[in-house]
Amino acid sequence: MIFDELYNIAKKTLNPRQISKNSSASSVAAAILTDKGNVYTGVCIDTPCSMGFCAEHAAIASMITAGENRIVKLVAVYKDGSIIPPCGRCREFICQIHDDNYKCAVMVRKDTIVTIDDLLPYSWERNNL
Ligand SMILES: [Zn+2]
């Protein structure tokens, strides 16, 4: 699957809306492709008191629920269609759920693909490998 397809799946997953007085959801959607060729999607949940989580986080939870954990491609899309690189926490989270996920290709701009290793160099974990 090429990145353009993954981007379109993420974009179609967007459904930005207010879900309660103080919380909103789905202004960012992520799509991840696994080594088995399956795609999982997720959206962010934005709440007060830091209880929400990122779209990547939600997509990963869906993937783990389905019994997979090796990510080969990832893209996250904001509600205006722009591409958002994963935050630091998600970069670390992705690395911790499979030992080879640092090789995961990430679309960070329309014309730019990098790896998680590029985004999270000098890992505390991989420096010992
Ligand atoms: Zn994140």
Coordinates of C-alpha atoms in Angstrom, one line a residue, residues 58-109:
A58 CA -6.0 5.1 19.4
A59 CA -4.9 3.4 16.1
I60 CA -2.3 1.4 18.0
A61 CA -4.8 0.3 20.6
S62 CA -7.0 -1.0 17.8
M63 CA -4.1 -2.8 16.2
I64 CA -3.0 -4.4 19.6
T65 CA -6.7 -5.4 20.2
A66 CA -6.6 -7.3 16.8
G67 CA -3.4 -9.1 17.9
E68 CA -0.8 -7.2 15.9
N69 CA 2.0 -4.9 16.9
R70 CA 4.5 -4.4 14.0
I71 CA 3.9 -1.1 12.2
V72 CA 5.5 -0.5 8.8
K73 CA 3.8 2.7 7.8
L74 CA 2.1 5.5 9.6
V75 CA 0.5 8.8 8.7
A76 CA -1.6 11.2 10.8
V77 CA -3.8 13.9 9.3
Y78 CA -5.2 17.1 10.9
K79 CA -8.8 18.2 10.1
D80 CA -7.5 20.7 7.5
G81 CA -5.8 17.9 5.6
S82 CA -2.3 18.7 6.7
I83 CA 0.0 15.9 7.8
I84 CA 1.2 15.9 11.4
P85 CA 4.3 14.0 12.5
P86 CA 3.8 11.9 15.7
C87 CA 4.5 13.6 19.0
G88 CA 7.4 12.5 21.2
R89 CA 5.2 10.3 23.3
C90 CA 3.8 8.4 20.3
R91 CA 7.3 8.0 18.8
E92 CA 8.4 6.4 22.0
F93 CA 5.2 4.4 22.4
I94 CA 5.6 3.0 18.8
C95 CA 9.1 1.9 19.6
Q96 CA 8.1 0.1 22.8
I97 CA 5.4 -2.1 21.4
H98 CA 7.6 -3.9 18.9
D99 CA 11.4 -4.1 18.7
D100 CA 11.5 -3.4 15.0
N101 CA 9.0 -0.5 15.0
Y102 CA 11.9 2.1 14.9
K103 CA 12.1 1.1 11.2
C104 CA 8.5 2.2 10.6
A105 CA 8.1 4.7 7.7
V106 CA 6.3 7.9 8.7
M107 CA 4.9 10.4 6.3
V108 CA 5.7 13.8 7.9
R109 CA 4.9 16.0 4.8

